[in-house]
Amino acid sequence: MSTSNHHTDDHLQHHFKDEDQQFESSKLGMWIFLVTEMLMFGGLFVAYIIYRAWHPDLFYLAAQELDAGLGALNTVVLIASSLTIALAIRSLQLDEFKKSIQYLSATLVLAATFLVIKYIEYTDKFAKGILPGGHYSYEGISHEMAANFFSIYYLMTGLHGIHVLLGMGLIGWMIIKVRKRSVHSRYFTPVENTGLFWHLVDIIWIFLFPLLYLID
Amino acid sequence: MNKIIEYLLPPQRSTVASEVDSLFMFINVAGFILFAGIMLTILIFVIKYRRKSEDDVTPVITHNSLLEITWTIIPIILILIVFAWGFRGFMTLSTPPPNAYEIQVKAASWLWEFEYPNGGTTLNEVFVPVDQPVKFIMRSDDVLHSLFIPDFRVKMDILPNRYTSIWFEATETGQSILYCSEYCGSGHSAMLATVHVLSKQEFEEWLETGLEVDEDMPLADLGRQTYTAAGCNACHTLDGTDRIGPSFLNLFGSERTLTDGRTVTADEDYIRRSIIDPNAEITAGYPANMPSYAGRLSDRQIDGLIAFIKELHD
Amino acid sequence: MAETSKQTISIREYPVDEHPDKNYLNHDKGILSWLITLDHKRIGLLYLGSITFFFFLGGVLALLLRTELLTPAQSILDADTYNQIFTLHGAIMIFLFIIPSIPAALGNFFLPMMIGAKDVAFPRLNLASFWIYVAGALFALFSIVTGAVDTGWTFYTPYSTETGTAVVSMTLGVFIMGFSSILTGINFIVTLHKLRSPGQAWGKMPLFLWSLYATAIIQILATPVLAITLLLLIMERVLGVGIFDPALGGDPILYQHFFWFYSHPAVYIMIVPAFGIISELISVFSRKTIFGYWAIALSSLAIAFIGFLVWGHHMFVSGQSELSSVVFSFLTFFVGVPTGIKIFNWVATLYKGSIDLKTPMLYALAFLFLFTIGGLTGIMIGALSVNVHLHDTYYIVAHFHYVMMGGTVIALLGGIHYWWPKMTGRMYNEVWGKITCAVIFFSFNMTFLPQFVMGSQGMPRRYFNYLEEFQGLHQFSTIGSYILGLGFVMMALYLAYSLFRGPKAPPNPWGARSLEWMTSSPPTHHNFEYTPVILHGPYDHHQPEHEFRMGLVSESKETHG
Amino acid sequence: MAVAGALLVLTFLTVAVTWIQIPEPFNVIVAVGIAAIKASLVALFFMNLVRDSLLNRLAFVLSFLFLAIFVVITLLDTLFRDSGFPVF
Ligand code: HEA
Ligand code: HEA
Ligand code: CUA
Ligand SMILES: [Cu+2]
C-alpha cells in the first residue's frame, strides 16, 4: 500500500505498530460489520414478527407450502459447511495448507449444494405461481394475504441467498490466497474474517429455518 | 400573558384548547426562564472573565458532584411534570365521550367529503353543532392525509387501510379552517375545508334543508358555486394557467389529445365523463390523479359545471 | 494499544518543525494523488469539499423555497416543482450534507491526529467510503434528472410507492450512502479502540473523540435498518411486495417505524459530533480545564442509547397505538437530561476562565444560544397534547432548523474556523470572521424565529400556498434567509482569500493542548515523525505546552518480543 | 484448540434436535429457543467467541439488544392499535 514501508513483514501496514494490533483491529472491524449485518437482517425479522403477530393463520397456512425436508437438509448442509470452514482455519493456523484448501473447497461445495437446493425450492414455487409480491398468482392458499407471506419469504431467503453467494466469492478468494501461500500461520486474518462472515450466514439460516418452515 | 397566548396561538374554540394552551405556555415560560438563566450566566462569565493578558492562568476545576446532581435532578423533575401534563391532555384528546355526534370523513387527493348520520354529504365544508361533542370517523381513499383544525387543537392522520378518529367540542359558533397536514402530493396545500360551527338550533335546521342543493339557482351560477365547493379550484384555474389539471379557460369545444393518441372534442358529454370517470380518458401531459365525482355531485350540479365551463372563453 | 507496556520506555520532547517543506498537501502531486489517496487528512478534505458543495446546493434550493413563499399564492414555482424542491432540499441537507459533515470531514482529519496515530485503522475502507458516498450522491442527483422526487425527505408510503417520480433512484442513492456512513463508523470505532498512542487512556481522549465514538455506535446500529427500509421500499415499487403499501395489504405505519428507527437516532448522528466540537472550543478559548470531563463524555453515550428508544415521537398522530405514543413521549424527554448536563458543564467551564472571543468561540456561544432554543422546543413538541397541535406545522420546521442549522452547522462553522490554520496552514481574517458570525447569527434568528410563531398559529408545513394572514411572517423569514445567504457568501470569500493570501499559521495558534496542535500546520504526511506519548489530559492548560510534545525515543525497539 | 471433536458432536446434536422438533405441537418459543441455542453454539465455538476479547462479545450481544428494542417497542404499537387508551 503506502510508500514508506520499512517493516520487514509485508502484511503490516505502516500505521500499525505490530501484527497483533493489526490482527485485532481487523477482527474487531469484522465483528462490528457483522453487527450491522445482523441489524439489517433484523429489520426483516421485525417485519416477520409483526406480520406473524397480526396474521398467525396466514403463516400457518402458507408455511405448509414450504418443504420442511428440504429446509432441514439445507440446515444440515450449512452447519456442516460452518464446521468445515472452522477446520480450514485451524489447518491454516498449523500451516497445513493442503488440508486447509481441502476444507475450504468442501465448504464451497456445501455452499453450492445449499444454493442448488434453494434453486429447486424456488423453481418449484415459481412453477406453481408463487412469485414475490405483485406477481403472485397461486390459488392454493385460502388466505387473502398469502402473497405477503411469500414476499417476506422471498425477501428473507433472497437476501440470505445473496449473502451465501458473497460468502462463496470470499471463500474462493481465500482458496487462491492459501494456494499462493500469502496467508499462513502468522497471518491468517482474511481467512479468519471470511470464516466469521460465513458463520453469520449460517446463524441467520438457523433462525430462518424454524421461522419460515416449521410453523404448526 | 393573555396577549401573548392570543398572538402565538389561534383562538381557543374547543373544550380541550385551553388545557393544551396552558401546557404550551408552561413550557414556554419554564423554558424561557431556564434559557434566560443560562444565557445570562454565560453573558456574565464572558464579560467578567474576558482574557486580560496572554499569560492568564486559570484555576484547575475538574468537576463538582453536587452541581452535577443538581442539574440532573432539576430537569428530571421538570420533564416529569411536562410529561404528566401532556399525557393528561392527550388522554382527553383520544377518548371521545360516548354521546358524540358522529360524522364520517373521507379524505381523497385532494378533497374532503363529510357524511352525516342522515346520509347527506358535503364537500370541503363541514357543519357541526356547538357545545356538543362531535366525533369524526375518518378514512382515506388513497394516500395518507391528516385532518388538522388549529382552532380546536386537534389533528389526526387518515389512513387508507384503517379508520382513525378524532373528537372535539366546539365552544363558539363561527367558521374555522381545516387543513390537510400530512403531505399528500401536488394538491396538499389546496386541500382545505371550512368548519362551520352552528348553534344547536341552526344545525338542526341546516340538517333539514342545507344538505339539499339549491335547485332553483341558474345553472351557470350553481356551477360556479360547485367549482369552489367541490374543490375543482384546487386543480383547475379559470385564467388559462395550468395547475394540476388543465385550466377551464377555453376548454369547452377545444380539441383534446389523450394519452392514447386519440383526439376528442371537449363537448358536454366529454366533460361529464371527465367528472364521473376521470381516469378513463387522460388528457396528454397531465397526471391521472383527478378523483372521481361519481356519487359526490348531483346530476344538476354536473350540469351546472358544464354550463359554467361553457361560458369560460376569453 | 492504550496501556504502556511493562518494559520501561524512554521518552523525550520532540520540537515542532514549524514549516516543513513537505506536508500532506504537497506530499504527492496531481489530481489523481488526491482521488486515490489513502491519507485520512486528504480524505477529510475531499469530504469537506463535497459537503460544502452540497450545503450550498441545498441552501440555494432553500432560497428558492423561501422566494416562493413570499406570496401566499403561486409566484415563481408551481406546486409540483415546489414539492420537489423541498424534498431535494431536505434529502440533500440530511443525507448528503449533515450526516457526513462533521464525522466524515473533520472527524476523518482529526481523529487519527488526536490519538497520535498515523492513520485510521482501515485507510482503504476510508477511501472506499468516500467513493461510495460519491456514487450514492450521483444516484440521488440522477433522480433530479429523471423527474425528481416529490415525497418529502421521509419517503412516507403509500405516497412514495404511488407517485410517478424517481423515488427508486433517490432511495437507492440514500441506500448506497448508508454504507459509506457504516464504513466510517466501523473505522472510527476500531481506530479509537486499537490505535491510541501510549499513555492515552480513555480518560485522556479529547471529548471530540468521545462524541465521534458515540456517533459511530449510532451509525453502525441504526444505518443498517435504514438500508433494509429503503430496500423494502424499492422492492415495494419494483415487485409490489406489500409490506408497507396498504393497497397490497401492507401497513404504512410500519414504514414509519422503520424509517424513524433510523432517522431519529440519525439526528444524534448529526448533533453529537457538534457537541464534541463545542467541548473543544469552550475549553481552549477559555484556556481552562473542561468542567465535568466524564459527565460530558458519558452523556454522549447516554444520548446515543436513549436516542434509540424514542423514534415514535414523530408518530404521535400517525395512528400508532396510544400506548406506544405515551411510552415514546415519556422516553423522549430523557434525552434532554444528558443534553442539559453537557450544556451546564460547558457553562461551568467558562467560570473563572480566560475567555478569548475569537471567531470559533463566537460560534460556540452562538451554538449555546441557538441549540438551547432548538432543544427546549424539542421538549415542547415531545409533550403529547401540545404535539397534536404542533405536529407537521412550521413549529417543527423551526425546531429542526434550530437544532440542525443552529446546532450542527454553527458548530461545524466553529470547527472549520478553529481547525482552519491546521488544515490549510493559513490564518483567516479575524475581523471578517466575527462580522460574518454576527450576520449569520442574526439573520438565522430572523429566518426561523417567525416560523415558531407561524407554526403555533397553525401554518402547516410543506405548503406551497398559504393563507394571507401568514404573509407578514413569511416575508420576514424570507428576507432573513437572503441575509443568511449573504453571510455564507461573505464567509466563502474571506476563507478563499485566506487560502492564497492569509498569513502563515503557527503550529498552535490558540494555545490548545490536544495532540493535533503539537505538529506543524499543515501537518506532514505521517502526522507525527515519532510515536507520541500522552502524559496529560487534553485540557490540562495548566501544564507546560512542551510536555504535550513527548514521543518514544526509539521506535524500532518497541516491537513485541 | 481441541474443540474440533466437540464441535462435531454438537453439530449432530443440534441437527438431531431439529428433527425431533418437527412433530412437536408447541411451537414458536421452542423453535426460536432451539434456534437461539444453536446460534449461540455457532457463535461461541465456531466463531470462537468463548475465547475472544470482551469487546467482540459485547458487539455480538449489543446487536441482539438493539434488535430486541426495535421489536418490542414496535410491538407496543402493532399489538395495541385498537385497544384504546391504556387505563392504569
Ligand atoms: C440535529 C438534529 C436534532 C436534534 C438534536 C433534535 C433534538 C430533539 N428533538 Fe427533534 N427533530 C429533528 C432534528 C433534531 N431534533 C428533525 C429533523 C425533526 C423533524 C423531522 C421531520 O418530520 O421532517 C425533529 C422532530 C422532532 C419531533 C417530532 C415533531 C413532529 O413531527 O410532531 C419531536 C417530538 O418529540 C422532537 C423532539 C426532540 C427532542 C426532545 C430533542 C432533544 O434531543 C433536545 C434536547 C435538548 C434540550 C432539552 C436543551 C438543552 C437542555 C437544557 C437546557 C437542560 C434543561 C432541560 C430540561 C428541563 C428538559 N423532534
Ligand atoms: C441540515 C439540514 C438543513 C439546513 C442546514 C437547512 C437550511 C435551510 N432551510 Fe431547510 N429543511 C431541512 C433541512 C435543512 N435546512 C429539512 C430536513 C427540511 C424538511 C424537508 C421536508 O419537508 O421533507 C427542510 C425544510 C425547509 C423548509 C420548509 C419547507 C416546507 O415545509 O414547505 C424551509 C422553509 O423556509 C426551509 C428553509 C431553509 C433555509 C432558509 C435554510 C438556510 O439556513 C440555508 C442557508 C444556506 C444558504 C442560503 C446557502 C448560501 C449560499 C449562497 C446563497 C451562495 C450560492 C453560491 C454558489 C452557488 C457558489 N427548509
Ligand atoms: Cu391531503 Cu395533504
Ligand atoms: Cu426525533
mmCIF file of N, CA and C and ligand atoms in Angstrom, chain B residues 108 110 112 144-146 180-185 188 191, ligand 3:
data_model
loop_
_atom_site.group_PDB
_atom_site.id
_atom_site.type_symbol
_atom_site.label_atom_id
_atom_site.label_comp_id
_atom_site.label_asym_id
_atom_site.label_seq_id
_atom_site.Cartn_x
_atom_site.Cartn_y
_atom_site.Cartn_z
ATOM 1 N N ALA B 108 -59.622 12.317 0.188
ATOM 2 C CA ALA B 108 -59.095 11.799 -1.057
ATOM 3 C C ALA B 108 -58.185 12.870 -1.610
ATOM 4 N N TRP B 110 -57.642 15.526 -3.852
ATOM 5 C CA TRP B 110 -57.407 16.363 -2.732
ATOM 6 C C TRP B 110 -58.692 17.022 -2.364
ATOM 7 N N TRP B 112 -62.181 16.829 0.678
ATOM 8 C CA TRP B 112 -62.757 16.278 1.887
ATOM 9 C C TRP B 112 -64.229 15.996 1.648
ATOM 10 N N LEU B 144 -51.854 8.889 2.565
ATOM 11 C CA LEU B 144 -52.087 9.440 3.888
ATOM 12 C C LEU B 144 -52.508 10.904 3.781
ATOM 13 N N HIS B 145 -53.461 11.278 4.608
ATOM 14 C CA HIS B 145 -53.798 12.679 4.785
ATOM 15 C C HIS B 145 -53.859 12.904 6.289
ATOM 16 N N SER B 146 -54.095 14.129 6.675
ATOM 17 C CA SER B 146 -54.221 14.370 8.097
ATOM 18 C C SER B 146 -55.167 15.529 8.309
ATOM 19 N N CYS B 180 -55.307 19.970 5.516
ATOM 20 C CA CYS B 180 -54.678 18.656 5.429
ATOM 21 C C CYS B 180 -53.229 18.869 5.816
ATOM 22 N N SER B 181 -52.767 18.177 6.840
ATOM 23 C CA SER B 181 -51.419 18.468 7.307
ATOM 24 C C SER B 181 -50.452 17.312 7.095
ATOM 25 N N GLU B 182 -50.878 16.262 6.430
ATOM 26 C CA GLU B 182 -49.910 15.230 6.082
ATOM 27 C C GLU B 182 -49.665 15.347 4.589
ATOM 28 N N TYR B 183 -48.420 15.469 4.221
ATOM 29 C CA TYR B 183 -48.091 15.733 2.829
ATOM 30 C C TYR B 183 -48.693 14.658 1.923
ATOM 31 N N CYS B 184 -49.410 15.108 0.861
ATOM 32 C CA CYS B 184 -50.109 14.134 0.029
ATOM 33 C C CYS B 184 -49.999 14.458 -1.451
ATOM 34 N N GLY B 185 -48.975 15.252 -1.824
ATOM 35 C CA GLY B 185 -48.772 15.467 -3.246
ATOM 36 C C GLY B 185 -49.129 16.869 -3.700
ATOM 37 N N HIS B 188 -51.651 19.179 -1.945
ATOM 38 C CA HIS B 188 -51.633 19.164 -0.480
ATOM 39 C C HIS B 188 -52.032 20.508 0.120
ATOM 40 N N MET B 191 -55.704 21.462 -0.066
ATOM 41 C CA MET B 191 -56.694 20.536 0.481
ATOM 42 C C MET B 191 -57.253 21.114 1.777
HETATM 43 CU CU1 CUA E 3 -54.143 15.595 1.884
HETATM 44 CU CU2 CUA E 3 -52.195 16.666 2.416
#
